[in-house]
Amino acid sequence: MTRKPEPEEKDPARQRRVRRSAGGITLRDVAKLAGVAPITASRALNTPDAVSPEVLRKVRDAVAQTGYVPNMLAGGLASSRSRLVAAVVPTVSGPVFLETVQSLTESLAEHGYQLMLGQSGYADSREDALLEAIIGRRPDGVVLTGIMRSPEGRRRLVSSGIPVVETWDLTPTPIDMLVGFSHEAIGKAVAAFLKQRGRRRVASIHGNDERAVRRHRAFDEAAVELGIGGKRKSAPPAVAVPAPTTLGSGRAALRELLDRSPEIDAVFCSSDLLALGVLTEAQASGVRVPDDLAVIGFGDLGFARDLHPALTTVRIDGTAIGRLAARLIIERVAGRTPDQPVQDIGFSIVERASA
Amino acid sequence: MTRKPEPEEKDPARQRRVRRSAGGITLRDVAKLAGVAPITASRALNTPDAVSPEVLRKVRDAVAQTGYVPNMLAGGLASSRSRLVAAVVPTVSGPVFLETVQSLTESLAEHGYQLMLGQSGYADSREDALLEAIIGRRPDGVVLTGIMRSPEGRRRLVSSGIPVVETWDLTPTPIDMLVGFSHEAIGKAVAAFLKQRGRRRVASIHGNDERAVRRHRAFDEAAVELGIGGKRKSAPPAVAVPAPTTLGSGRAALRELLDRSPEIDAVFCSSDLLALGVLTEAQASGVRVPDDLAVIGFGDLGFARDLHPALTTVRIDGTAIGRLAARLIIERVAGRTPDQPVQDIGFSIVERASA
DNA sequence: CTGAAAGCGCTAACAA
DNA sequence: TTGTTAGCGCTTTCAG
């Protein structure tokens, strides 16, 4: 079923070049079958209201008959709308962002958008190559988990003109749009929460990624201020573990902590996985939670509430973040200006048995 | 910085149409700056060996100066190589496939490919729309987690001509390429393992997704054959829970199981998350693992080995699956025929304390 | 090794 | 409402 050398030249002698079509069905084929011009077929598919019912029917029949699937690369090139949105996460296996990615994927799919996924790694080494790969695809939007730190990266994103949503953090100087919350506020709130629950010698275990570190810095400061940081005015005991955090590193960290500072009565963990590790280690070594030790996590992953004891944790509405990010981008693409391009969606402390 | 109406017509009066360029920097701009033809600039970027060092330098300088980023939509359209690979997972939040997605993303990135992520949901309702969205983007490959059941879907994929890798399963009739393992073999192996460890009244808890069901059917049959299915020749007790499985559903399922069949001495769970739920519930209700009850999971997620007791589980090398799938596609795109287009990567039972 | 011409498949801009 | 024309930005083909 090779394509005929169609556009019959007035002077057949001048025909030389060869068509290199991949042989797929194109809009032209559909249009011809329906007996209309290609642009009319295009309209029937994209803006059905703009064509007569008669034409609509014929085009749809032709599509059904041929099994035509529009080539969105071509469409994107012509319209400069790729209907692609890129998301960058530190790593796919960190379960914290999954909820966001999932809701983003779904929200976008509802509007005919597809998600491109990129992993930056926690060390932002590959970030540059990734950015190039992303911008080169001319996505209609980019969603970053975390804010873009590298000035070079910021510059490239800005000059690309692509709508950007930074998430999971706040900054006074967003690249463009933002849906996040304050890690400092969380650190403070957790310290206050623990004090209010009667804890007096708090400690922390945190991953060494930037956001976790900031939560815990704020936690430490607040703990000192509130006088629950242990002896004198020194910062409370803390153990840093490499990101991404794991159950295993949580267990090891608790051992280290209890070794160094057996007097502690509460631990703030920078992820629920760490907290699960702490619970596990506590159970294995006979430390009673919450009696001897209060444990509080971060993320409110699906399993948190079903643990034994149920895990008190900081809840972030990752689904809302994804949904809002999608909406911001879609609004932007539609040419509208979102009325809340920068949003703090806050957090909450979900109080359960572990603290 | 508007573009000049550049291609000066011989007869300026005939100029009417307006350029609608987005105003970005294109290869033409780079070429002009470097003093070469666009195609030469293209070659300098894509096949540096095919141009003189002199030209290469000039083009690279021009790229650096302008901040040019190639438009891959255009490139993809012209070359029919999108450098995009689509992956379909049931849901992002099921941690089982994460390892595969992660390794796929990384392996592809190394070769300049980007991953497009789609969620099919466990009920394959949206699968059709998803397939259209995917094929429309003309990816260079599609990676499916699980095999494509819908005949309609198979047909569309086949007729699209896109290389397809089905994963995480085996079938005598793959669409194209495949990297998987046998769920039936796993069910049998687990039953044999439990018998060999002295268990005599096994049971199972499984998600209601197709692959889990098949593992457990095989498990049940083997258990009956081996005489460890409980009384007489009836199938061992089982509880089905909705997919995706959770810690909570594991807890509830164990309660139900113990309620109905208190005599059981082993449980095979269709995911590590379920198994964690079983461990949690066992601990909460005073059932000793492994003394009273052996527990075995599936997936060998990161946390399995650090649990208390450490979880015995079926290990699937998800990273290898991702890596191999990427390689198959890249080989195919390069025009080579992979020498092992269908691979059974097997599984192993990781024996730890829980069984 | 370099370049001119001709598309890839689609849609924006105009015109009827 | 429909059609004509001219690209979108790149690469393939063919010819130096």
XYZ file of C-alpha atoms (C1' of nucleotides) in Angstrom:
742
model
C 0.000 0.000 0.000
C 2.587 2.520 -1.066
C 1.505 6.069 -1.409
C 1.106 7.244 -4.988
C 3.373 10.104 -6.041
C 0.313 12.232 -5.548
C 0.968 15.930 -6.240
C 1.078 15.546 -10.004
C 3.427 18.137 -11.320
C 2.487 20.107 -14.352
C 5.756 19.088 -15.828
C 6.284 15.445 -14.929
C 9.875 15.629 -16.081
C 10.718 17.778 -13.093
C 9.696 15.115 -10.634
C 12.770 13.749 -8.964
C 12.726 13.714 -5.185
C 11.282 10.718 -3.466
C 8.640 10.809 -0.824
C 9.899 9.397 2.429
C 6.635 9.035 4.238
C 6.616 6.329 6.865
C 3.528 4.982 5.185
C 1.182 5.693 8.053
C -2.274 7.079 7.665
C -2.296 10.839 7.732
C -4.898 13.496 7.963
C -4.727 13.849 4.197
C -5.848 10.281 3.750
C -8.742 10.832 6.082
C -9.688 14.072 4.372
C -9.594 12.508 0.955
C -11.751 9.632 2.083
C -14.227 12.035 3.616
C -14.139 14.200 0.551
C -12.996 17.378 2.297
C -9.849 19.446 2.602
C -7.278 18.422 5.208
C -7.878 21.539 7.234
C -11.557 20.744 7.397
C -10.796 17.286 8.670
C -8.484 18.863 11.211
C -11.270 21.109 12.383
C -13.711 18.256 12.591
C -11.356 16.567 15.013
C -10.201 19.515 17.061
C -13.131 21.902 17.019
C -16.145 19.803 16.069
C -18.460 22.727 16.656
C -16.877 24.617 13.837
C -17.977 22.247 11.084
C -21.302 21.089 9.743
C -22.812 17.911 11.178
C -22.602 16.410 7.715
C -18.859 16.933 7.474
C -18.375 15.819 11.040
C -20.027 12.522 10.334
C -18.064 11.872 7.188
C -14.771 12.661 8.847
C -15.521 10.521 11.847
C -16.460 7.659 9.601
C -13.237 8.044 7.715
C -11.265 8.041 10.958
C -12.997 4.909 12.146
C -12.451 3.212 8.820
C -8.776 3.992 8.600
C -7.834 3.767 12.260
C -6.230 7.154 11.957
C -4.347 8.448 15.000
C -3.287 12.098 14.778
C 0.429 12.721 14.869
C 0.868 15.008 17.827
C 4.466 15.755 17.001
C 3.295 17.368 13.810
C 0.366 19.026 15.516
C 2.578 20.287 18.270
C 5.099 21.674 15.874
C 2.483 23.500 13.876
C 0.564 24.883 16.796
C 3.399 25.175 19.289
C 1.349 23.254 21.769
C 2.860 19.899 22.581
C 0.256 18.845 25.126
C 3.101 17.463 27.115
C 3.971 18.443 30.653
C 7.281 17.572 32.230
C 7.623 16.659 35.891
C 10.926 16.489 37.680
C 11.274 14.430 40.838
C 14.457 13.719 42.784
C 13.791 10.016 42.433
C 10.840 7.890 41.535
C 11.426 5.515 44.382
C 11.002 8.167 47.013
C 7.360 7.495 47.839
C 6.770 11.002 49.122
C 6.139 12.546 45.732
C 4.211 9.652 44.304
C 0.892 11.003 45.352
C 1.684 14.229 43.555
C 2.859 12.472 40.432
C -0.203 10.296 40.404
C -2.653 13.134 40.763
C -0.713 15.182 38.247
C -0.870 12.379 35.723
C -4.573 11.992 36.211
C -5.440 15.657 36.162
C -3.413 16.154 33.027
C -4.882 13.122 31.285
C -8.348 14.555 31.803
C -7.327 17.490 29.682
C -5.556 15.518 27.014
C -2.118 16.137 28.416
C 0.565 13.571 28.939
C 3.259 13.513 31.591
C 6.944 13.280 30.894
C 8.911 12.124 33.894
C 12.451 13.094 34.719
C 14.637 12.193 37.668
C 17.053 14.793 38.883
C 18.654 12.757 41.640
C 19.161 14.281 45.035
C 22.528 15.578 44.035
C 21.665 18.019 41.276
C 24.390 16.895 38.976
C 22.365 15.605 36.079
C 19.945 18.459 36.367
C 21.436 20.323 33.467
C 21.211 17.544 30.945
C 17.714 16.843 32.142
C 16.703 20.430 31.646
C 18.003 20.391 28.116
C 16.077 17.221 27.362
C 12.943 18.745 28.781
C 13.129 22.133 27.119
C 13.971 20.487 23.837
C 10.628 18.777 23.877
C 8.877 22.106 24.209
C 6.453 20.960 26.905
C 3.519 23.191 27.683
C 4.575 23.244 31.307
C 7.152 22.037 33.787
C 6.403 20.907 37.313
C 9.332 20.812 39.677
C 9.245 19.064 43.024
C 11.165 21.443 45.132
C 12.324 24.781 43.970
C 15.010 25.272 41.394
C 18.192 26.331 43.137
C 20.757 26.484 40.359
C 20.763 29.994 38.902
C 21.749 28.555 35.545
C 18.720 26.278 35.605
C 16.446 29.124 36.562
C 17.768 31.228 33.737
C 17.230 28.510 31.176
C 13.709 27.842 32.323
C 12.811 31.497 32.361
C 14.239 32.158 28.940
C 12.479 29.136 27.534
C 9.193 30.840 28.262
C 7.629 27.602 29.463
C 5.185 27.893 32.373
C 6.825 26.485 35.484
C 5.275 25.334 38.730
C 7.586 24.787 41.653
C 6.118 22.621 44.377
C 6.679 21.232 47.849
C 8.383 24.344 49.056
C 8.036 28.095 49.352
C 10.332 30.821 48.210
C 10.027 34.570 47.981
C 11.449 34.367 44.473
C 9.648 31.669 42.510
C 10.586 31.230 38.875
C 6.989 31.487 37.892
C 4.151 29.728 39.724
C 4.266 27.761 42.951
C 2.234 25.338 45.054
C 3.966 24.570 48.296
C 4.277 24.947 52.010
C 6.800 26.082 54.579
C 9.282 23.555 55.854
C 10.327 25.979 58.565
C 6.757 26.248 59.794
C 6.583 22.474 60.011
C 9.724 22.231 62.096
C 8.367 24.800 64.518
C 4.927 23.265 64.673
C 6.305 19.830 65.424
C 8.455 21.164 68.253
C 5.469 22.987 69.721
C 3.336 19.904 69.341
C 5.816 17.726 71.201
C 6.216 20.230 73.997
C 2.490 20.487 74.369
C 2.322 16.712 74.657
C 4.701 16.848 77.560
C 7.935 15.829 75.868
C 11.063 17.469 77.219
C 14.054 15.904 75.511
C 13.385 15.772 71.819
C 15.666 14.550 69.066
C 15.577 14.236 65.318
C 16.537 11.944 62.486
C 16.571 13.413 59.033
C 17.604 12.738 55.488
C 20.388 14.952 54.216
C 18.353 16.531 51.462
C 17.887 20.228 51.510
C 14.227 20.419 52.501
C 14.528 17.923 55.320
C 17.519 19.776 56.651
C 15.549 22.993 56.727
C 12.664 21.366 58.574
C 15.035 20.108 61.165
C 16.953 23.292 61.553
C 13.696 25.044 62.354
C 12.763 22.180 64.661
C 16.038 22.456 66.546
C 15.753 26.196 66.972
C 12.201 25.972 68.194
C 13.106 23.159 70.547
C 15.864 25.242 72.114
C 13.558 28.203 72.446
C 10.889 26.096 74.029
C 13.389 24.501 76.362
C 12.788 20.949 75.204
C 16.101 20.497 73.472
C 17.730 18.650 76.307
C 20.458 20.037 78.561
C 21.037 23.764 78.540
C 20.768 25.692 75.340
C 22.470 23.193 73.082
C 20.711 21.877 70.013
C 18.823 18.627 70.474
C 20.532 15.382 69.460
C 20.209 14.625 65.768
C 21.274 12.008 63.276
C 21.507 12.689 59.575
C 21.071 9.847 57.108
C 21.536 9.854 53.361
C 18.557 10.601 51.115
C 16.520 8.799 49.987
C 15.651 7.625 53.459
C 14.819 4.008 54.216
C 13.432 1.877 56.942
C 16.885 0.450 57.485
C 18.524 3.833 57.943
C 15.785 4.707 60.427
C 16.579 1.664 62.518
C 20.290 2.337 62.478
C 19.736 5.978 63.305
C 17.620 5.192 66.338
C 20.270 2.831 67.638
C 22.864 5.528 67.271
C 20.627 8.081 68.895
C 19.814 5.941 71.911
C 23.427 5.089 72.239
C 24.499 8.686 72.370
C 21.524 10.169 74.140
C 19.530 7.542 76.020
C 17.557 10.230 77.805
C 15.502 11.378 74.803
C 11.742 11.053 74.921
C 10.703 12.005 71.382
C 12.006 11.743 67.810
C 10.989 13.761 64.794
C 11.742 11.825 61.605
C 12.028 13.471 58.221
C 9.990 10.763 56.520
C 7.421 8.157 57.418
C 9.791 5.490 56.220
C 12.365 6.615 58.752
C 9.651 6.681 61.372
C 8.676 3.136 60.474
C 12.293 2.201 60.941
C 12.284 3.852 64.330
C 9.119 2.028 65.357
C 10.607 -1.223 64.166
C 13.848 -0.727 66.023
C 12.013 0.373 69.129
C 9.926 -2.746 69.072
C 12.934 -4.953 68.441
C 14.844 -3.444 71.338
C 12.027 -3.170 73.827
C 11.583 0.579 73.786
C 7.908 1.351 74.267
C 6.211 3.791 71.882
C 4.768 6.184 72.871
C 5.446 5.618 76.569
C 9.231 5.767 76.469
C 9.537 7.485 73.143
C 7.180 9.556 71.035
C 7.659 9.184 67.288
C 6.500 11.588 64.633
C 6.989 11.219 60.904
C 6.555 13.251 57.760
C 4.456 12.567 54.690
C 1.495 10.604 55.985
C 2.073 7.806 53.543
C -0.703 5.309 53.096
C 0.613 2.921 55.700
C 1.048 5.467 58.502
C -2.370 5.169 60.005
C -2.406 1.395 60.015
C 0.879 0.902 61.786
C 0.996 -0.366 65.322
C 1.109 1.987 67.034
C -0.483 4.230 64.430
C 1.976 6.875 63.333
C 1.604 10.509 64.230
C 2.894 12.422 61.271
C 2.910 15.625 59.289
C 0.416 15.416 56.505
C 1.001 17.097 53.163
C -1.795 16.933 50.649
C 0.278 15.710 47.747
C -2.806 15.036 45.679
C -3.887 18.630 45.978
C -0.435 19.769 44.947
C -0.617 17.706 41.775
C -4.109 18.817 40.972
C -3.375 22.487 41.528
C -0.150 22.354 39.565
C -1.992 20.804 36.638
C -4.640 23.445 36.835
C -2.183 26.299 36.911
C -0.488 25.029 33.805
C -3.678 24.379 31.944
C -4.939 27.842 32.768
C -1.711 29.317 31.533
C -1.762 27.381 28.311
C -5.317 28.548 27.710
C -3.970 32.070 27.860
C -5.658 32.910 31.121
C -3.794 34.294 34.080
C -4.346 32.092 37.127
C -5.656 34.193 39.967
C -3.490 32.441 42.543
C -0.208 31.642 40.877
C 1.534 31.235 44.223
C -0.172 29.134 46.838
C 0.757 27.927 50.297
C -1.326 24.826 50.833
C -0.097 24.308 54.363
C 0.163 21.087 56.307
C -1.364 19.438 59.301
C -0.151 17.262 62.107
C -2.151 14.064 62.175
C -2.233 12.939 65.745
C -2.241 9.218 66.229
C -0.972 6.807 68.840
C 2.780 7.114 68.322
C 3.006 10.604 69.824
C 13.624 40.846 18.884
C 11.173 40.069 16.092
C 12.398 38.055 13.199
C 12.885 39.967 9.985
C 10.714 38.857 7.047
C 13.820 37.104 5.939
C 13.260 35.134 2.719
C 13.238 38.185 0.488
C 10.920 37.452 -2.378
C 11.998 38.370 -5.831
C 8.744 40.223 -6.169
C 8.163 41.982 -2.840
C 4.583 42.761 -3.820
C 3.703 39.098 -3.506
C 4.610 39.019 0.177
C 1.428 38.717 2.172
C 1.367 35.937 4.721
C 2.745 36.573 8.160
C 5.343 34.531 9.874
C 4.028 33.012 13.023
C 7.266 31.914 14.564
C 7.275 31.731 18.324
C 10.367 33.850 18.222
C 12.685 31.258 19.663
C 16.175 30.599 18.483
C 16.265 28.043 15.715
C 18.885 26.078 13.945
C 18.814 28.664 11.182
C 19.886 31.344 13.590
C 22.722 29.205 14.804
C 23.749 28.334 11.266
C 23.729 31.923 10.151
C 25.825 32.971 13.117
C 28.281 30.187 12.363
C 28.303 31.067 8.705
C 27.161 27.666 7.465
C 24.033 26.106 6.022
C 21.386 24.888 8.463
C 21.953 21.300 7.473
C 25.607 21.632 8.295
C 24.795 22.985 11.706
C 22.449 20.056 12.142
C 25.216 17.665 11.309
C 27.604 19.376 13.660
C 25.179 18.704 16.472
C 24.001 15.220 15.580
C 26.961 13.639 13.844
C 29.971 15.712 14.898
C 32.305 13.284 13.150
C 30.823 14.165 9.821
C 31.964 17.779 9.806
C 35.289 19.518 9.869
C 36.721 20.538 13.234
C 36.603 24.110 12.048
C 32.872 23.976 11.393
C 32.271 22.074 14.588
C 33.907 24.767 16.622
C 32.016 27.578 14.959
C 28.694 25.862 15.388
C 29.345 25.039 19.011
C 30.321 28.603 19.680
C 27.147 29.788 18.059
C 25.087 27.392 20.172
C 26.756 28.566 23.351
C 26.285 32.183 22.385
C 22.617 31.880 21.547
C 21.574 29.313 24.146
C 20.022 27.284 21.358
C 18.083 24.178 22.378
C 17.060 21.914 19.479
C 13.339 21.511 18.991
C 12.836 17.797 19.255
C 9.280 17.974 18.049
C 10.556 19.249 14.753
C 13.434 16.837 14.735
C 11.159 13.977 15.581
C 8.724 14.872 12.873
C 11.417 15.086 10.241
C 13.251 11.949 11.248
C 10.348 9.951 12.641
C 12.330 9.389 15.760
C 10.760 11.030 18.765
C 13.298 9.833 21.297
C 10.383 9.301 23.600
C 9.436 6.017 25.210
C 6.070 5.465 26.810
C 5.628 3.379 29.938
C 2.270 2.190 31.158
C 1.817 1.238 34.804
C -1.398 0.303 36.563
C -0.797 3.049 39.073
C 2.165 5.089 40.142
C 1.480 4.568 43.802
C 1.892 0.820 43.614
C 5.488 0.622 44.751
C 6.074 -2.677 43.015
C 6.809 -1.201 39.614
C 8.735 1.765 40.865
C 12.042 0.043 40.654
C 11.336 -0.765 37.025
C 10.214 2.749 36.214
C 13.250 4.178 37.894
C 15.715 1.997 36.093
C 13.873 2.504 32.831
C 14.056 6.256 33.237
C 17.747 6.106 33.959
C 18.665 3.689 31.214
C 16.726 5.706 28.690
C 18.194 9.004 29.818
C 21.657 7.626 29.195
C 20.736 7.250 25.571
C 19.005 10.570 25.185
C 15.558 9.148 25.576
C 12.826 10.513 27.772
C 10.068 8.623 29.518
C 6.379 9.338 29.119
C 4.339 7.908 31.926
C 0.772 6.703 31.668
C -1.481 5.114 34.255
C -3.906 2.505 33.070
C -5.587 1.846 36.387
C -6.158 -1.707 37.531
C -9.505 -1.781 35.794
C -8.543 -1.397 32.157
C -11.216 1.119 31.359
C -9.116 4.104 30.435
C -6.664 1.949 28.571
C -8.066 2.859 25.203
C -7.818 6.595 25.600
C -4.364 6.134 27.013
C -3.287 4.079 24.041
C -4.484 6.749 21.654
C -2.606 9.416 23.581
C 0.504 7.304 23.471
C 0.424 6.278 19.843
C -0.377 9.840 18.851
C 2.967 10.900 20.249
C 4.756 8.413 18.042
C 7.077 7.142 20.763
C 10.021 5.038 19.707
C 8.869 2.335 22.061
C 6.217 1.330 24.545
C 6.848 -0.536 27.767
C 3.867 -2.201 29.341
C 3.846 -3.503 32.887
C 1.903 -6.654 32.481
C 0.819 -8.015 29.186
C -1.796 -6.388 27.017
C -4.994 -8.349 27.317
C -7.484 -6.357 25.269
C -7.415 -7.648 21.672
C -8.335 -4.191 20.462
C -5.351 -2.736 22.288
C -3.054 -5.377 20.876
C -4.265 -4.669 17.388
C -3.698 -0.961 17.708
C -0.223 -1.414 19.076
C 0.711 -3.881 16.404
C -0.608 -1.778 13.578
C 1.142 1.282 14.950
C 4.426 -0.440 14.249
C 5.930 0.814 17.510
C 8.303 -1.563 19.310
C 6.559 -2.909 22.379
C 7.998 -4.577 25.459
C 5.617 -6.351 27.747
C 6.990 -6.941 31.236
C 6.343 -8.587 34.573
C 4.640 -11.560 33.002
C 5.031 -14.292 30.448
C 2.783 -15.239 27.583
C 3.157 -17.572 24.643
C 1.812 -14.806 22.411
C 3.613 -11.565 23.148
C 2.774 -8.565 21.026
C 6.408 -8.063 20.280
C 9.166 -8.272 22.894
C 8.954 -9.336 26.491
C 10.886 -9.313 29.764
C 9.071 -11.190 32.457
C 8.678 -14.195 34.651
C 6.104 -16.823 35.456
C 3.563 -16.055 38.130
C 2.472 -19.664 38.112
C 5.997 -20.821 38.835
C 6.135 -18.451 41.780
C 2.936 -19.809 43.282
C 4.258 -23.326 43.027
C 7.677 -22.452 44.366
C 6.244 -20.703 47.385
C 4.032 -23.659 48.224
C 6.991 -26.013 47.947
C 9.114 -23.688 50.035
C 6.558 -23.585 52.831
C 6.126 -27.321 52.826
C 9.829 -27.820 52.977
C 9.954 -25.492 55.980
C 7.485 -27.726 57.745
C 4.290 -25.753 57.289
C 1.160 -27.824 56.895
C -1.798 -25.474 56.827
C -1.055 -22.639 54.504
C -3.288 -19.755 53.502
C -3.083 -16.760 51.229
C -4.001 -13.108 51.008
C -3.936 -11.537 47.616
C -4.891 -8.429 45.717
C -7.616 -8.934 43.149
C -5.481 -7.977 40.184
C -4.970 -10.488 37.493
C -1.353 -11.412 38.082
C -1.741 -11.820 41.826
C -4.738 -14.016 41.262
C -2.739 -16.250 38.971
C 0.088 -16.568 41.469
C -2.360 -17.633 44.075
C -4.254 -20.023 41.932
C -1.005 -21.822 41.257
C -0.158 -21.629 44.949
C -3.479 -23.166 45.914
C -3.168 -25.986 43.442
C 0.351 -26.804 44.514
C -0.653 -26.663 48.153
C -3.424 -29.176 47.585
C -1.102 -31.423 45.658
C 1.514 -31.233 48.371
C -1.053 -31.873 51.040
C -0.472 -28.628 52.914
C -3.752 -27.009 52.009
C -5.490 -27.881 55.234
C -8.238 -30.422 55.647
C -8.828 -32.883 52.854
C -8.412 -31.814 49.311
C -10.100 -28.452 49.561
C -8.260 -25.300 48.541
C -6.412 -23.478 51.317
C -8.121 -20.545 53.013
C -7.726 -17.299 51.123
C -8.755 -13.691 51.380
C -8.872 -11.392 48.382
C -8.395 -7.677 48.850
C -8.785 -4.884 46.329
C -5.751 -3.757 44.351
C -3.717 -1.728 44.987
C -2.947 -3.536 48.203
C -2.187 -1.683 51.411
C -0.869 -2.289 54.864
C -4.355 -1.716 56.184
C -5.961 -4.292 53.954
C -3.299 -6.768 55.020
C -4.166 -6.262 58.662
C -7.862 -6.641 58.034
C -7.291 -9.707 55.904
C -5.261 -11.441 58.571
C -7.974 -10.802 61.131
C -10.521 -12.290 58.815
C -8.301 -15.226 58.057
C -7.582 -16.041 61.684
C -11.225 -15.661 62.454
C -12.264 -18.149 59.838
C -9.330 -20.526 60.008
C -7.397 -20.174 63.261
C -5.438 -23.331 62.515
C -3.298 -21.894 59.697
C 0.462 -21.794 60.109
C 1.599 -19.822 57.063
C 0.379 -16.974 54.832
C 1.496 -16.104 51.356
C 0.806 -12.428 50.632
C 0.633 -11.031 47.137
C 2.689 -7.978 48.062
C 5.198 -6.918 50.666
C 2.825 -4.225 51.776
C 0.206 -6.832 52.574
C 2.848 -8.848 54.343
C 3.816 -5.828 56.412
C 0.167 -5.502 57.327
C 0.107 -9.133 58.366
C 3.227 -8.696 60.490
C 1.723 -5.615 62.074
C -1.559 -7.294 62.857
C 0.218 -10.360 64.165
C 2.267 -8.253 66.496
C -0.750 -6.275 67.647
C -2.715 -9.401 68.420
C 0.016 -11.482 69.953
C 0.512 -13.950 67.129
C 4.181 -14.867 66.981
C 5.953 -14.768 63.654
C 7.394 -17.110 62.543
C 6.642 -19.475 65.413
C 2.864 -19.452 65.142
C 2.660 -18.127 61.643
C 5.086 -17.963 58.752
C 4.727 -14.923 56.507
C 5.981 -14.569 52.973
C 5.568 -11.565 50.735
C 6.121 -10.598 47.139
C 8.270 -7.889 45.656
C 11.186 -7.562 48.047
C 10.635 -3.864 48.470
C 13.372 -1.888 50.119
C 11.961 -2.214 53.577
C 11.499 -6.010 53.551
C 14.880 -6.940 54.871
C 14.868 -4.434 57.689
C 11.533 -5.379 59.160
C 11.309 -7.161 62.467
C 11.175 -10.026 61.862
C 12.860 -9.592 58.485
C 10.467 -10.523 55.724
C 10.874 -13.618 53.632
C 9.678 -12.683 50.186
C 9.753 -13.368 46.488
C 12.311 -11.179 44.837
C 11.819 -9.822 41.344
C 14.674 -7.880 39.871
C 12.649 -4.876 38.780
C 15.776 -2.932 37.988
C 16.896 -5.576 35.532
C 13.485 -5.532 33.903
C 13.714 -1.798 33.327
C 17.244 -1.984 32.062
C 16.552 -4.844 29.675
C 13.378 -3.262 28.374
C 15.264 -0.067 27.632
C 17.948 -2.015 25.864
C 15.507 -3.951 23.713
C 13.882 -0.765 22.544
C 17.117 1.022 21.879
C 18.391 -1.933 19.889
C 15.222 -1.970 17.859
C 15.342 1.721 17.138
C 18.911 1.345 15.990
C 17.604 -1.121 13.427
C 19.232 -4.118 15.028
C 17.287 -7.208 15.939
C 17.757 -8.019 19.620
C 18.996 -11.545 19.992
C 16.761 -12.263 22.962
C 13.503 -10.455 22.358
C 11.673 -12.647 24.847
C 13.290 -13.193 28.208
C 12.266 -14.945 31.380
C 14.282 -13.283 34.103
C 12.967 -15.556 36.805
C 12.631 -14.837 40.495
C 14.058 -15.965 43.783
C 12.760 -16.591 47.234
C 14.713 -14.525 49.708
C 14.695 -16.419 52.933
C 14.635 -14.278 56.045
C 13.269 -14.591 59.545
C 9.539 -14.392 58.859
C 9.319 -17.843 57.265
C 32.754 17.497 3.759
C 29.074 20.854 2.437
C 24.801 22.494 0.548
C 20.057 23.099 -2.040
C 15.693 21.413 -2.243
C 11.894 19.043 -0.571
C 9.346 17.423 2.577
C 7.693 15.207 7.746
C 2.037 15.960 9.138
C -0.180 19.286 10.911
C -2.499 24.071 11.831
C -2.581 29.515 11.682
C -3.783 33.052 8.765
C -6.424 34.629 5.150
C -9.797 34.514 1.624
C -14.035 33.104 -0.314
C -18.601 26.933 7.035
C -14.901 25.598 3.885
C -10.672 25.962 1.358
C -5.927 27.808 -0.098
C -1.520 28.804 1.139
C 2.363 28.962 3.798
C 4.776 27.698 7.143
C 6.264 25.208 12.306
C 11.950 23.660 12.705
C 14.117 20.064 11.516
C 16.305 16.143 8.527
C 16.385 13.244 4.305
C 17.674 12.934 -0.383
C 20.484 13.989 -3.863
C 24.201 16.654 -5.921
C 28.327 18.709 -5.776
